[in-house]
Amino acid sequence: MSSRRRTIVALAIAALSNLVLAGTVAAQSENRELIDGLEYQLLYVALPLTLFVLMILVYAAVKFHDNDDPEPTTEDPALEITWTAATAIILLFVGLSGYSVLVNPYVSPSQAIGGDTSGQETIESFDDLPDTGDEEIYVQSYQWSWEASYPDSNITTENELVIPADENVTIWLTSDDVIHSLFVPDLGIKQDAFPGDYTRARTIAEPGRYDAVCAEFCGAGHSRMDADVIVVEPETYDQWIEEHDGEGTVTDTPEPE
């Protein structure tokens, strides 16, 4: 086998290996499940297309290797119409699949924006936010920490967000200074926090402790602006709230089971 053929085969094997070995971690939240589901849908389309293109590539490389008298390709309207229609169908499938995930309320929840310029009610603090019907947590971001507060309990935690498992949870975000972005990779949560505005992240998560970071460059301390998202059973969450109600800043956070 010539070096050119060996190179083609090696590239084909590498491409297939990367596709087959794509993420296998079980989803830990509704958000992550939606995102992973979209990735697998696109993978199921990409894999046969990749195989088809590689087969044509290998066939052409073998058939026309060392061809000293090449001839121009003849026109074939039927073939051109076929590949144009096939491409349109694939793009339509990708667009519809992506849209169905992007409009999901866990990926793109409705937002509440402060600084009214459009006739809507001005939102100047967390107290002015609309009732979502979810368990709510207020997160104030600043250089370079996250401060979470829990409505009606006078409890705050620093760089730790405690939420109940298997329940709809809304995380309201704002910033004291520059733009920050709360990113929890394992839960599929990513939402920007803007000075003077209020944005919303929404999830249903399984018990566990998850890493959160700031995904928007926010100054010299950006790299150390991280936090833990602690997801505990609802009974544990309610008990923790009750035990520390009115204490202000709390460092004794519960551990997930």
GROMACS .gro file of C-alpha atoms in nm:
model
  257
    1MET     CA    1   0.000   0.000   0.000
    2SER     CA    2   0.140   0.342  -0.098
    3SER     CA    3   0.205   0.611   0.159
    4ARG     CA    4  -0.080   0.819   0.015
    5ARG     CA    5  -0.330   0.536   0.065
    6ARG     CA    6  -0.202   0.469   0.415
    7THR     CA    7  -0.250   0.837   0.500
    8ILE     CA    8  -0.610   0.832   0.372
    9VAL     CA    9  -0.694   0.518   0.570
   10ALA     CA   10  -0.535   0.662   0.886
   11LEU     CA   11  -0.736   0.982   0.853
   12ALA     CA   12  -1.057   0.784   0.801
   13ILE     CA   13  -0.995   0.571   1.112
   14ALA     CA   14  -0.915   0.879   1.321
   15ALA     CA   15  -1.232   1.058   1.211
   16LEU     CA   16  -1.452   0.757   1.286
   17SER     CA   17  -1.289   0.703   1.625
   18ASN     CA   18  -1.359   1.062   1.728
   19LEU     CA   19  -1.725   1.027   1.630
   20VAL     CA   20  -1.781   0.692   1.799
   21LEU     CA   21  -1.605   0.796   2.121
   22ALA     CA   22  -1.800   1.124   2.159
   23GLY     CA   23  -1.928   1.200   2.514
   24THR     CA   24  -2.071   0.916   2.722
   25VAL     CA   25  -2.135   1.092   3.056
   26ALA     CA   26  -2.490   1.054   3.185
   27ALA     CA   27  -2.690   1.377   3.198
   28GLN     CA   28  -2.717   1.532   3.545
   29SER     CA   29  -2.991   1.785   3.465
   30GLU     CA   30  -3.275   1.853   3.224
   31ASN     CA   31  -3.058   2.114   3.051
   32ARG     CA   32  -2.769   1.875   2.996
   33GLU     CA   33  -3.005   1.600   2.874
   34LEU     CA   34  -3.150   1.833   2.611
   35ILE     CA   35  -2.807   1.944   2.492
   36ASP     CA   36  -2.667   1.590   2.486
   37GLY     CA   37  -2.977   1.468   2.301
   38LEU     CA   38  -2.922   1.729   2.029
   39GLU     CA   39  -2.556   1.631   1.998
   40TYR     CA   40  -2.647   1.264   1.952
   41GLN     CA   41  -2.916   1.350   1.694
   42LEU     CA   42  -2.659   1.541   1.491
   43LEU     CA   43  -2.409   1.260   1.541
   44TYR     CA   44  -2.652   1.006   1.393
   45VAL     CA   45  -2.672   1.224   1.081
   46ALA     CA   46  -2.302   1.311   1.067
   47LEU     CA   47  -2.175   0.954   1.104
   48PRO     CA   48  -2.332   0.802   0.789
   49LEU     CA   49  -2.251   1.116   0.592
   50THR     CA   50  -1.890   1.096   0.704
   51LEU     CA   51  -1.873   0.729   0.604
   52PHE     CA   52  -2.026   0.808   0.265
   53VAL     CA   53  -1.781   1.091   0.194
   54LEU     CA   54  -1.484   0.882   0.308
   55MET     CA   55  -1.592   0.594   0.082
   56ILE     CA   56  -1.607   0.830  -0.216
   57LEU     CA   57  -1.270   0.978  -0.120
   58VAL     CA   58  -1.106   0.636  -0.097
   59TYR     CA   59  -1.271   0.520  -0.421
   60ALA     CA   60  -1.153   0.830  -0.609
   61ALA     CA   61  -0.801   0.806  -0.467
   62VAL     CA   62  -0.771   0.441  -0.574
   63LYS     CA   63  -0.943   0.467  -0.914
   64PHE     CA   64  -0.770   0.781  -1.033
   65HIS     CA   65  -0.430   0.722  -0.876
   66ASP     CA   66  -0.150   0.796  -1.127
   67ASN     CA   67  -0.401   0.885  -1.399
   68ASP     CA   68  -0.187   1.045  -1.667
   69ASP     CA   69  -0.479   1.131  -1.894
   70PRO     CA   70  -0.759   1.288  -1.682
   71GLU     CA   71  -1.084   1.393  -1.848
   72PRO     CA   72  -1.323   1.670  -1.734
   73THR     CA   73  -1.638   1.568  -1.550
   74THR     CA   74  -1.948   1.562  -1.769
   75GLU     CA   75  -2.264   1.747  -1.672
   76ASP     CA   76  -2.523   1.543  -1.481
   77PRO     CA   77  -2.834   1.754  -1.390
   78ALA     CA   78  -3.000   1.464  -1.206
   79LEU     CA   79  -2.698   1.422  -0.979
   80GLU     CA   80  -2.675   1.796  -0.912
   81ILE     CA   81  -3.045   1.816  -0.822
   82THR     CA   82  -3.010   1.512  -0.596
   83TRP     CA   83  -2.719   1.644  -0.391
   84THR     CA   84  -2.877   1.991  -0.368
   85ALA     CA   85  -3.204   1.842  -0.239
   86ALA     CA   86  -3.019   1.611   0.002
   87THR     CA   87  -2.819   1.906   0.141
   88ALA     CA   88  -3.139   2.108   0.189
   89ILE     CA   89  -3.303   1.819   0.378
   90ILE     CA   90  -3.000   1.778   0.605
   91LEU     CA   91  -2.986   2.152   0.681
   92LEU     CA   92  -3.359   2.154   0.753
   93PHE     CA   93  -3.320   1.862   0.996
   94VAL     CA   94  -3.028   2.033   1.173
   95GLY     CA   95  -3.220   2.361   1.194
   96LEU     CA   96  -3.538   2.206   1.334
   97SER     CA   97  -3.344   1.992   1.583
   98GLY     CA   98  -3.146   2.292   1.707
   99TYR     CA   99  -3.454   2.514   1.724
  100SER     CA  100  -3.651   2.262   1.929
  101VAL     CA  101  -3.375   2.267   2.193
  102LEU     CA  102  -3.306   2.640   2.185
  103VAL     CA  103  -3.670   2.733   2.252
  104ASN     CA  104  -3.701   2.490   2.543
  105PRO     CA  105  -3.769   2.682   2.868
  106TYR     CA  106  -3.475   2.513   3.039
  107VAL     CA  107  -3.232   2.630   2.772
  108SER     CA  108  -3.389   2.970   2.695
  109PRO     CA  109  -3.612   3.069   2.988
  110SER     CA  110  -3.810   3.393   2.973
  111GLN     CA  111  -3.606   3.685   3.100
  112ALA     CA  112  -3.667   3.990   3.318
  113ILE     CA  113  -3.460   4.293   3.219
  114GLY     CA  114  -3.412   4.605   3.430
  115GLY     CA  115  -3.353   4.963   3.317
  116ASP     CA  116  -3.690   4.998   3.139
  117THR     CA  117  -3.690   5.176   2.802
  118SER     CA  118  -3.982   4.997   2.636
  119GLY     CA  119  -4.283   5.073   2.854
  120GLN     CA  120  -4.244   4.763   3.069
  121GLU     CA  121  -4.229   4.778   3.447
  122THR     CA  122  -3.882   4.878   3.566
  123ILE     CA  123  -3.696   4.615   3.768
  124GLU     CA  124  -3.456   4.775   4.015
  125SER     CA  125  -3.393   4.488   4.257
  126PHE     CA  126  -3.454   4.118   4.308
  127ASP     CA  127  -3.775   4.207   4.495
  128ASP     CA  128  -3.927   4.343   4.171
  129LEU     CA  129  -3.878   4.019   3.976
  130PRO     CA  130  -4.187   3.832   3.854
  131ASP     CA  131  -4.298   3.517   4.033
  132THR     CA  132  -4.192   3.216   3.825
  133GLY     CA  133  -4.354   2.944   4.036
  134ASP     CA  134  -4.011   2.778   4.072
  135GLU     CA  135  -3.782   2.754   4.372
  136GLU     CA  136  -3.578   3.073   4.329
  137ILE     CA  137  -3.224   3.176   4.414
  138TYR     CA  138  -3.080   3.524   4.367
  139VAL     CA  139  -2.715   3.544   4.259
  140GLN     CA  140  -2.518   3.869   4.278
  141SER     CA  141  -2.189   3.856   4.087
  142TYR     CA  142  -1.896   4.089   4.139
  143GLN     CA  143  -1.520   4.091   4.092
  144TRP     CA  144  -1.448   3.810   4.170
  145SER     CA  145  -1.709   3.612   4.359
  146TRP     CA  146  -2.067   3.491   4.355
  147GLU     CA  147  -2.311   3.572   4.636
  148ALA     CA  148  -2.630   3.365   4.651
  149SER     CA  149  -2.933   3.467   4.854
  150TYR     CA  150  -3.246   3.268   4.928
  151PRO     CA  151  -3.578   3.459   4.926
  152ASP     CA  152  -3.773   3.502   5.250
  153SER     CA  153  -3.502   3.340   5.462
  154ASN     CA  154  -3.232   3.610   5.503
  155ILE     CA  155  -2.962   3.356   5.410
  156THR     CA  156  -2.664   3.423   5.187
  157THR     CA  157  -2.378   3.199   5.079
  158GLU     CA  158  -2.048   3.296   4.921
  159ASN     CA  159  -1.932   3.102   4.614
  160GLU     CA  160  -2.178   2.822   4.694
  161LEU     CA  161  -2.524   2.784   4.542
  162VAL     CA  162  -2.753   2.540   4.722
  163ILE     CA  163  -3.058   2.418   4.528
  164PRO     CA  164  -3.310   2.136   4.575
  165ALA     CA  165  -3.291   1.829   4.352
  166ASP     CA  166  -3.560   1.715   4.109
  167GLU     CA  167  -3.748   2.047   4.129
  168ASN     CA  168  -3.784   2.341   3.894
  169VAL     CA  169  -3.525   2.594   4.006
  170THR     CA  170  -3.479   2.948   3.873
  171ILE     CA  171  -3.149   3.125   3.929
  172TRP     CA  172  -3.178   3.503   3.886
  173LEU     CA  173  -2.848   3.674   3.805
  174THR     CA  174  -2.720   4.030   3.807
  175SER     CA  175  -2.382   4.201   3.840
  176ASP     CA  176  -2.241   4.475   4.061
  177ASP     CA  177  -1.968   4.585   3.821
  178VAL     CA  178  -1.886   4.421   3.485
  179ILE     CA  179  -2.038   4.143   3.276
  180HIS     CA  180  -1.997   3.797   3.430
  181SER     CA  181  -2.128   3.460   3.313
  182LEU     CA  182  -2.233   3.168   3.532
  183PHE     CA  183  -2.127   2.842   3.364
  184VAL     CA  184  -2.199   2.500   3.517
  185PRO     CA  185  -2.077   2.249   3.254
  186ASP     CA  186  -2.212   1.932   3.416
  187LEU     CA  187  -2.560   2.083   3.443
  188GLY     CA  188  -2.564   2.250   3.103
  189ILE     CA  189  -2.621   2.594   3.258
  190LYS     CA  190  -2.467   2.908   3.109
  191GLN     CA  191  -2.614   3.254   3.164
  192ASP     CA  192  -2.461   3.602   3.153
  193ALA     CA  193  -2.501   3.850   3.438
  194PHE     CA  194  -2.520   4.219   3.341
  195PRO     CA  195  -2.484   4.531   3.559
  196GLY     CA  196  -2.828   4.672   3.632
  197ASP     CA  197  -3.013   4.393   3.448
  198TYR     CA  198  -3.159   4.060   3.560
  199THR     CA  199  -3.122   3.738   3.366
  200ARG     CA  200  -3.259   3.393   3.438
  201ALA     CA  201  -3.124   3.038   3.430
  202ARG     CA  202  -3.359   2.745   3.489
  203THR     CA  203  -3.293   2.379   3.563
  204ILE     CA  204  -3.398   2.050   3.721
  205ALA     CA  205  -3.088   1.880   3.858
  206GLU     CA  206  -2.987   1.556   4.024
  207PRO     CA  207  -2.813   1.551   4.364
  208GLY     CA  208  -2.443   1.623   4.355
  209ARG     CA  209  -2.174   1.890   4.384
  210TYR     CA  210  -2.094   2.063   4.056
  211ASP     CA  211  -1.822   2.309   3.956
  212ALA     CA  212  -1.926   2.655   3.838
  213VAL     CA  213  -1.701   2.917   3.682
  214CYS     CA  214  -1.726   3.260   3.527
  215ALA     CA  215  -1.717   3.220   3.148
  216GLU     CA  216  -1.683   3.592   3.067
  217PHE     CA  217  -1.345   3.761   3.107
  218CYS     CA  218  -1.403   4.005   3.392
  219GLY     CA  219  -1.063   4.134   3.497
  220ALA     CA  220  -0.743   4.025   3.667
  221GLY     CA  221  -0.914   3.781   3.903
  222HIS     CA  222  -1.129   3.612   3.639
  223SER     CA  223  -0.947   3.279   3.661
  224ARG     CA  224  -1.025   3.238   4.032
  225MET     CA  225  -1.395   3.332   4.007
  226ASP     CA  226  -1.543   2.990   4.066
  227ALA     CA  227  -1.811   2.835   4.284
  228ASP     CA  228  -1.985   2.511   4.379
  229VAL     CA  229  -2.344   2.429   4.291
  230ILE     CA  230  -2.470   2.196   4.563
  231VAL     CA  231  -2.782   1.999   4.471
  232VAL     CA  232  -2.944   1.822   4.766
  233GLU     CA  233  -3.267   1.637   4.828
  234PRO     CA  234  -3.567   1.871   4.880
  235GLU     CA  235  -3.605   1.757   5.243
  236THR     CA  236  -3.239   1.837   5.311
  237TYR     CA  237  -3.273   2.175   5.141
  238ASP     CA  238  -3.584   2.269   5.341
  239GLN     CA  239  -3.420   2.159   5.666
  240TRP     CA  240  -3.107   2.363   5.588
  241ILE     CA  241  -3.317   2.673   5.514
  242GLU     CA  242  -3.515   2.627   5.836
  243GLU     CA  243  -3.206   2.575   6.053
  244HIS     CA  244  -3.027   2.887   5.926
  245ASP     CA  245  -3.324   3.117   5.867
  246GLY     CA  246  -3.231   3.474   5.957
  247GLU     CA  247  -2.860   3.407   6.014
  248GLY     CA  248  -2.732   3.617   5.723
  249THR     CA  249  -2.411   3.479   5.573
  250VAL     CA  250  -2.393   3.100   5.613
  251THR     CA  251  -2.083   2.886   5.561
  252ASP     CA  252  -2.235   2.557   5.681
  253THR     CA  253  -2.379   2.422   5.357
  254PRO     CA  254  -2.536   2.074   5.326
  255GLU     CA  255  -2.368   1.786   5.150
  256PRO     CA  256  -2.547   1.593   4.875
  257GLU     CA  257  -2.628   1.231   4.952
   0.00000   0.00000   0.00000
